Short mmCIF file of C-alpha atoms in Angstrom, two decimals:
data_model
loop_
_atom_site.label_atom_id
_atom_site.label_comp_id
_atom_site.label_asym_id
_atom_site.label_seq_id
_atom_site.Cartn_x
_atom_site.Cartn_y
_atom_site.Cartn_z
CA MET A 1 17.68 29.47 3.33
CA LEU A 2 17.87 26.13 1.55
CA LYS A 3 14.66 24.81 0.06
CA SER A 4 13.05 21.99 2.02
CA GLU A 5 13.66 18.53 0.65
CA ALA A 6 10.79 17.18 -1.47
CA ILE A 7 9.31 13.79 -0.66
CA LEU A 8 7.31 11.89 -3.30
CA ALA A 9 4.82 9.18 -2.36
CA LEU A 10 3.08 6.92 -4.87
CA ASP A 11 0.14 4.70 -3.94
CA ILE A 12 -0.40 1.98 -6.56
CA GLY A 13 -3.84 0.42 -6.57
CA SER A 14 -5.41 -2.15 -8.86
CA SER A 15 -7.24 0.41 -11.00
CA GLY A 16 -5.80 3.78 -10.03
CA ILE A 17 -2.78 5.51 -8.56
CA LYS A 18 -2.25 8.51 -6.32
CA LEU A 19 0.85 10.69 -6.31
CA ALA A 20 1.67 13.15 -3.53
CA GLU A 21 4.53 15.59 -3.05
CA PHE A 22 5.53 16.75 0.43
CA GLU A 23 7.96 19.31 1.74
CA LYS A 24 9.88 18.62 4.92
CA GLY A 25 10.11 21.52 7.33
CA ASP A 26 13.04 22.47 9.54
CA ASP A 27 11.09 21.30 12.60
CA GLY A 28 10.62 17.79 11.15
CA SER A 29 7.02 18.37 10.07
CA ILE A 30 5.81 17.59 6.54
CA GLU A 31 3.43 19.59 4.37
CA LEU A 32 1.44 18.34 1.38
CA THR A 33 2.29 20.63 -1.54
CA ASN A 34 1.04 18.71 -4.59
CA PHE A 35 -1.36 15.86 -5.26
CA ALA A 36 -2.67 13.93 -8.25
CA ILE A 37 -5.03 11.01 -8.86
CA GLY A 38 -4.84 8.94 -12.02
CA SER A 39 -7.05 6.18 -13.37
CA LEU A 40 -5.40 3.26 -15.12
CA GLY A 41 -8.56 2.56 -17.12
CA LEU A 42 -8.22 -1.19 -16.53
CA GLY A 43 -11.06 -3.66 -16.31
CA PRO A 44 -11.00 -6.83 -14.19
CA GLY A 45 -9.35 -8.85 -16.99
CA ASP A 46 -6.75 -6.33 -18.19
CA ASP A 47 -3.85 -7.19 -15.87
CA GLU A 48 -1.50 -8.05 -18.73
CA GLU A 49 -1.50 -4.40 -19.82
CA ARG A 50 -1.00 -3.10 -16.29
CA GLY A 51 2.71 -2.20 -16.61
CA ARG A 52 2.23 -0.14 -19.76
CA TYR A 53 -0.74 1.75 -18.30
CA LEU A 54 1.22 2.44 -15.10
CA VAL A 55 4.06 4.05 -17.05
CA LEU A 56 1.75 6.22 -19.16
CA THR A 57 -0.40 7.31 -16.21
CA ILE A 58 2.56 8.24 -13.99
CA LYS A 59 4.15 10.27 -16.78
CA GLU A 60 0.87 12.12 -17.40
CA MET A 61 0.49 12.91 -13.69
CA LEU A 62 4.04 14.21 -13.38
CA LYS A 63 3.59 16.43 -16.42
CA GLU A 64 0.13 17.69 -15.45
CA ARG A 65 1.10 18.60 -11.88
CA GLN A 66 4.62 19.74 -12.86
CA ILE A 67 6.24 17.41 -10.36
CA ARG A 68 9.97 16.89 -10.77
CA PRO A 69 10.93 13.18 -10.91
CA GLY A 70 13.12 11.81 -8.13
CA LEU A 71 13.15 9.34 -5.28
CA VAL A 72 9.70 7.99 -4.46
CA VAL A 73 8.17 5.98 -1.62
CA LEU A 74 5.81 3.29 -2.94
CA SER A 75 2.69 1.84 -1.36
CA VAL A 76 1.34 -1.43 -2.78
CA SER A 77 -2.11 -2.94 -2.37
CA GLY A 78 -2.66 -5.14 0.66
CA GLN A 79 -4.42 -7.62 -1.63
CA THR A 80 -1.09 -8.59 -3.23
CA VAL A 81 0.67 -9.08 0.10
CA PHE A 82 0.67 -12.01 2.50
CA SER A 83 0.57 -10.63 6.05
CA ARG A 84 0.66 -12.39 9.37
CA PHE A 85 0.88 -11.26 12.98
CA VAL A 86 3.28 -13.27 15.11
CA LYS A 87 4.20 -13.08 18.76
CA LEU A 88 7.83 -13.46 19.79
CA PRO A 89 9.42 -14.02 23.18
CA PRO A 90 10.91 -10.89 24.80
CA VAL A 91 14.40 -11.22 23.33
CA ASP A 92 17.04 -8.59 22.67
CA ARG A 93 16.47 -6.50 19.54
CA GLU A 94 19.53 -7.95 17.80
CA LYS A 95 17.94 -11.41 17.97
CA VAL A 96 14.58 -10.32 16.56
CA ASP A 97 15.81 -10.48 12.94
CA GLN A 98 16.91 -14.09 13.37
CA ILE A 99 13.66 -15.19 14.98
CA VAL A 100 11.48 -13.35 12.44
CA ALA A 101 13.44 -14.96 9.59
CA TYR A 102 12.55 -18.36 11.04
CA GLU A 103 8.89 -17.34 11.42
CA ALA A 104 8.86 -16.15 7.79
CA GLN A 105 10.07 -19.54 6.57
CA GLN A 106 7.36 -21.24 8.62
CA ASN A 107 4.44 -18.95 7.75
CA VAL A 108 4.90 -17.61 4.20
CA PRO A 109 2.94 -19.94 1.85
CA PHE A 110 5.49 -19.59 -0.98
CA PRO A 111 9.11 -20.65 -1.37
CA ILE A 112 11.00 -18.07 0.67
CA GLU A 113 13.47 -17.46 -2.18
CA GLU A 114 10.58 -16.31 -4.41
CA VAL A 115 9.33 -13.56 -2.10
CA VAL A 116 10.46 -10.24 -0.70
CA TRP A 117 9.59 -10.00 2.97
CA ASP A 118 10.04 -7.67 5.90
CA TYR A 119 8.48 -7.01 9.29
CA GLN A 120 7.43 -4.22 11.60
CA LEU A 121 7.50 -4.29 15.37
CA ILE A 122 3.99 -3.29 16.44
CA GLY A 123 4.31 -3.29 20.21
CA THR A 124 6.18 -4.69 23.16
CA GLY A 125 4.96 -6.22 26.37
CA ASP A 126 6.42 -7.83 29.46
CA LYS A 127 6.06 -11.33 28.06
CA GLU A 128 6.06 -10.99 24.25
CA LEU A 129 6.73 -8.87 21.17
CA ASP A 130 4.03 -8.23 18.56
CA VAL A 131 5.37 -8.35 15.01
CA MET A 132 3.60 -7.86 11.68
CA LEU A 133 5.22 -9.98 8.95
CA ALA A 134 4.62 -9.06 5.29
CA ALA A 135 5.71 -10.93 2.16
CA ILE A 136 5.08 -10.33 -1.54
CA LYS A 137 6.17 -12.31 -4.57
CA GLY A 138 9.36 -10.92 -6.05
CA GLU A 139 7.93 -10.90 -9.58
CA ILE A 140 5.15 -8.51 -8.48
CA ILE A 141 7.62 -6.09 -6.90
CA GLU A 142 9.89 -6.30 -9.93
CA SER A 143 7.08 -5.50 -12.38
CA LEU A 144 5.94 -2.51 -10.31
CA THR A 145 9.42 -1.06 -9.80
CA ASP A 146 10.27 -1.56 -13.48
CA ALA A 147 7.20 0.47 -14.47
CA VAL A 148 7.92 3.20 -11.91
CA GLU A 149 11.54 3.48 -13.08
CA GLU A 150 10.49 3.60 -16.74
CA ALA A 151 8.21 6.51 -15.83
CA GLY A 152 11.23 8.41 -14.50
CA LEU A 153 10.97 7.82 -10.74
CA ALA A 154 13.47 6.04 -8.50
CA PRO A 155 11.88 3.71 -5.89
CA ASP A 156 13.42 4.32 -2.48
CA LEU A 157 11.13 2.36 -0.16
CA ILE A 158 8.15 0.02 -0.62
CA ASP A 159 5.41 -0.31 1.98
CA VAL A 160 2.14 -2.20 2.27
CA ALA A 161 -0.91 0.08 1.99
CA PRO A 162 -2.68 -1.10 5.20
CA MET A 163 0.49 -0.70 7.26
CA ALA A 164 1.23 2.70 5.72
CA LEU A 165 -2.27 3.78 6.73
CA TYR A 166 -1.76 2.33 10.20
CA ASN A 167 1.52 4.22 10.65
CA ALA A 168 -0.07 7.47 9.44
CA ALA A 169 -2.98 7.02 11.85
CA ARG A 170 -0.71 6.13 14.76
CA TYR A 171 1.36 9.25 14.09
CA ASN A 172 -1.70 11.51 13.94
CA ILE A 173 -4.06 10.07 16.57
CA GLU A 174 -1.64 8.62 19.08
CA GLY A 175 -3.06 8.88 22.59
CA SER A 176 -6.70 8.73 21.51
CA ALA A 177 -8.85 6.63 23.81
CA GLY A 178 -11.00 3.74 22.67
CA CYS A 179 -10.95 1.77 19.44
CA GLN A 180 -10.62 3.29 15.98
CA LEU A 181 -11.57 1.63 12.71
CA LEU A 182 -9.96 2.78 9.45
CA ILE A 183 -11.64 1.67 6.21
CA ASP A 184 -9.77 1.88 2.91
CA ILE A 185 -12.03 0.97 -0.02
CA GLY A 186 -10.14 0.17 -3.20
CA ALA A 187 -11.21 -1.31 -6.52
CA ARG A 188 -10.76 -5.00 -5.72
CA SER A 189 -10.51 -5.14 -1.94
CA THR A 190 -11.35 -3.22 1.20
CA ASP A 191 -8.82 -2.96 4.02
CA LEU A 192 -10.04 -2.79 7.61
CA ILE A 193 -7.57 -1.54 10.20
CA PHE A 194 -8.55 -1.70 13.88
CA LEU A 195 -6.45 0.23 16.41
CA GLU A 196 -6.81 0.01 20.16
CA SER A 197 -4.40 0.53 23.06
CA GLY A 198 -1.26 0.03 21.01
CA ARG A 199 -2.65 -3.02 19.24
CA VAL A 200 -3.63 -3.39 15.59
CA PHE A 201 -5.67 -5.87 13.59
CA LEU A 202 -5.76 -5.91 9.77
CA ARG A 203 -8.20 -7.66 7.47
CA SER A 204 -8.55 -7.39 3.70
CA ILE A 205 -11.89 -8.45 2.21
CA PRO A 206 -12.52 -9.00 -1.55
CA VAL A 207 -15.50 -6.64 -1.76
CA ALA A 208 -14.88 -3.13 -3.06
CA GLY A 209 -15.51 -0.65 -5.88
CA ASN A 210 -15.39 -3.18 -8.73
CA THR A 211 -18.19 -5.14 -7.05
CA ILE A 212 -20.46 -2.12 -7.42
CA THR A 213 -19.35 -1.50 -11.00
CA GLN A 214 -19.99 -5.12 -11.97
CA GLY A 215 -23.46 -4.89 -10.43
CA ILE A 216 -24.24 -1.81 -12.52
CA ALA A 217 -22.89 -3.52 -15.65
CA ARG A 218 -25.12 -6.57 -15.10
CA GLU A 219 -28.19 -4.50 -14.25
CA ARG A 220 -27.89 -2.27 -17.32
CA ASP A 221 -26.27 -4.84 -19.61
CA ILE A 222 -23.38 -2.52 -20.49
CA PRO A 223 -19.56 -2.93 -20.62
CA PHE A 224 -17.53 -2.61 -17.42
CA ASN A 225 -15.81 0.66 -18.42
CA GLU A 226 -19.14 2.30 -19.20
CA ALA A 227 -20.55 1.16 -15.88
CA GLU A 228 -17.49 2.57 -14.12
CA ARG A 229 -18.08 5.97 -15.73
CA LEU A 230 -21.72 5.90 -14.63
CA LYS A 231 -20.71 5.09 -11.08
CA ILE A 232 -18.20 7.95 -10.92
CA ASP A 233 -20.36 10.54 -12.70
CA HIS A 234 -23.52 9.84 -10.69
CA ALA A 235 -22.02 8.66 -7.38
#
């Protein structure tokens, strides 16, 4: 029997990264076989060193967990992404790309040639299509993929963290009645994902783990990194 194909997933946050390895079964199911969490050790003002820390941390995680480098699916923070829900008329699928391209030019608050954008069809109705549009500056994507490639991995697909969480939830809890709220607390922002009856609402708020760390640092008059250690060690 041939060994199941390995799938690598890398979630890149503002202060830490998570790496997971999955095996795909013959029945189409996936199983988590390896997992690692790495801290970048960056403070709020250390963004210029981000690429170098990403490379070092990914290499350490691969070595520690004995994960073989290969194709990887990336998830990027929702804080770095411009997202917008748009409603389209009920047109044929082949015309959706053309209409969404027009909507992107109208809604993205940056020159369209400076961003990488895509969309996901959320739901369909009798009178309209619900589409989630996402755009991120090309320089951000380039810096992230450069670091990932330098660490030995080959980016295969890039997703937005809130939408990746939404898709995972929809796959696992499809058919559940009522409204569900998913909360993803990062270092710099917290993503709120509401799901109800085939609909979704996303909101990213700039209050998260670093807010707590900065409060500890002010209260105790200590550096940010020391306050972060206190927070983690003593919950």
